[in-house]
């Protein structure tokens, strides 16, 4: 006996077992069950409104769908691969529960617009959750920045000590990145927020379905404008994957710094035992595995973006089965992102900051050489010339084994007669730092001002 499938009317042979296995998406798209059922409940309402089913039939269908949802969430549902995907699995179970009436639910709909709807509903929910995780991350950065407000560290370019900065300023740099990241997610939401049902298989449903009513039931702010585009478009997924790749890129840079800073060479921070691991061979080891994994997982998130861009690039309109391959990269990205976003804030909150090590590093390496040059500029020397003088002083200090702060007045005067006693203050690390009181600079005043603004922003939920 040939197996019954919802589409098997014109078929006389069974699907090959290997082909069936390859065709099935149920093992991963079962994750969409809640959204699929939510969409089906709305569709039942829409076809009732169009007079395709009666109000009492609509109620029976909705009750049936709710029962299926309970079975799945209670772990009592058997997902078999011959049911192909979550849409058919739910429809078949509905029919077995409420009888042939279940077969009326798919009127005016296709799995093509159904899956487009599910993906949008699912992604919208996940984006909200990710935005709230980023919000918590931003709160954590602000908390750690406030707690360490006076802590001075070397700022780097080319990983060479460059100029002194506040640790809080450094942390707030990541705040700004995350702030743009959530802005990008809000943009994604905007475009995911369009309701595709009614597109049917590709050409539009022949039934008079009230698409706006459906959008309202499902909380969408608009309906899609072209049926072919509605079932073909996955750019809302790609846009999300691209925003996710940027988030991971930012977190990977942070991870790299956490790893460097907790090395003995830097010794700027010590991660809590709770977020590190030991070595099975070397008893002394305390490894920053979590930060390393965050850095490493960036690769798979980039890969998922490239996978989807490549998947879509050659597809003719409208739906093609290739598009079933959109799910695993999306799900994997969401899982990875949520995992990293959840574990990083407690890891950062519990790290021990070694203020002395940071300050000592900021004192060595002539981070105030620019300030010596700027001093001469204030006395009227062109910056290029002042840069040369300060460079020569640095060379002299390196030879003599002293810092700029340790230079005697007669030594300063050997390099330029413009130097007066107040050069000592100009090259003081704290003065160097606080001279950068420009908007966006690292002075204590500028950083405190930014902290106050972002705290107000966070209170408003931005
Ligand atoms: N499982 C399919 C997917 O995720 C659903 C749509 C199938 N449509 C079809 N005409 N075979 O893409």
PDB file of C-alpha atoms and ligand atoms in Angstrom, residues 25 29 84-85 87 110-112 115 234 319-321 323-324 326-327, ligand 1:
ATOM      1  CA  UNK A  25      13.077  19.223   7.569  1.00  0.00           C
ATOM      2  CA  UNK A  29      11.877  22.997  11.706  1.00  0.00           C
ATOM      3  CA  UNK A  84       8.331  15.959   5.944  1.00  0.00           C
ATOM      4  CA  UNK A  85       7.996  19.222   7.797  1.00  0.00           C
ATOM      5  CA  UNK A  87       3.514  22.270   8.678  1.00  0.00           C
ATOM      6  CA  UNK A 110       0.325  27.134   0.666  1.00  0.00           C
ATOM      7  CA  UNK A 111       3.292  25.908   2.635  1.00  0.00           C
ATOM      8  CA  UNK A 112       5.216  28.536   0.706  1.00  0.00           C
ATOM      9  CA  UNK A 115       6.765  28.986   5.993  1.00  0.00           C
ATOM     10  CA  UNK A 234      14.587  35.715   2.711  1.00  0.00           C
ATOM     11  CA  UNK A 319       9.805  29.421  -3.986  1.00  0.00           C
ATOM     12  CA  UNK A 320      12.511  26.766  -4.422  1.00  0.00           C
ATOM     13  CA  UNK A 321      13.160  23.885  -2.056  1.00  0.00           C
ATOM     14  CA  UNK A 323      15.185  27.661   0.679  1.00  0.00           C
ATOM     15  CA  UNK A 324      14.485  24.996   3.265  1.00  0.00           C
ATOM     16  CA  UNK A 326      17.683  28.714   5.422  1.00  0.00           C
ATOM     17  CA  UNK A 327      16.664  27.284   8.781  1.00  0.00           C
TER      18      UNK A 327
HETATM   19  N1  LIG B   1       9.709  22.765   4.587  1.00  0.00           N
HETATM   20  C1  LIG B   1       9.592  23.732   3.561  1.00  0.00           C
HETATM   21  C2  LIG B   1      10.616  24.860   3.775  1.00  0.00           C
HETATM   22  O1  LIG B   1      11.030  25.024   4.856  1.00  0.00           O
HETATM   23  C3  LIG B   1       8.222  24.334   3.562  1.00  0.00           C
HETATM   24  C4  LIG B   1       7.743  24.814   2.253  1.00  0.00           C
HETATM   25  C5  LIG B   1       7.612  23.667   1.309  1.00  0.00           C
HETATM   26  N2  LIG B   1       6.935  24.020   0.116  1.00  0.00           N
HETATM   27  C6  LIG B   1       6.863  23.190  -0.910  1.00  0.00           C
HETATM   28  N3  LIG B   1       6.189  23.594  -1.927  1.00  0.00           N
HETATM   29  N4  LIG B   1       7.440  22.047  -0.914  1.00  0.00           N
HETATM   30  O2  LIG B   1      11.003  25.545   2.847  1.00  0.00           O
END
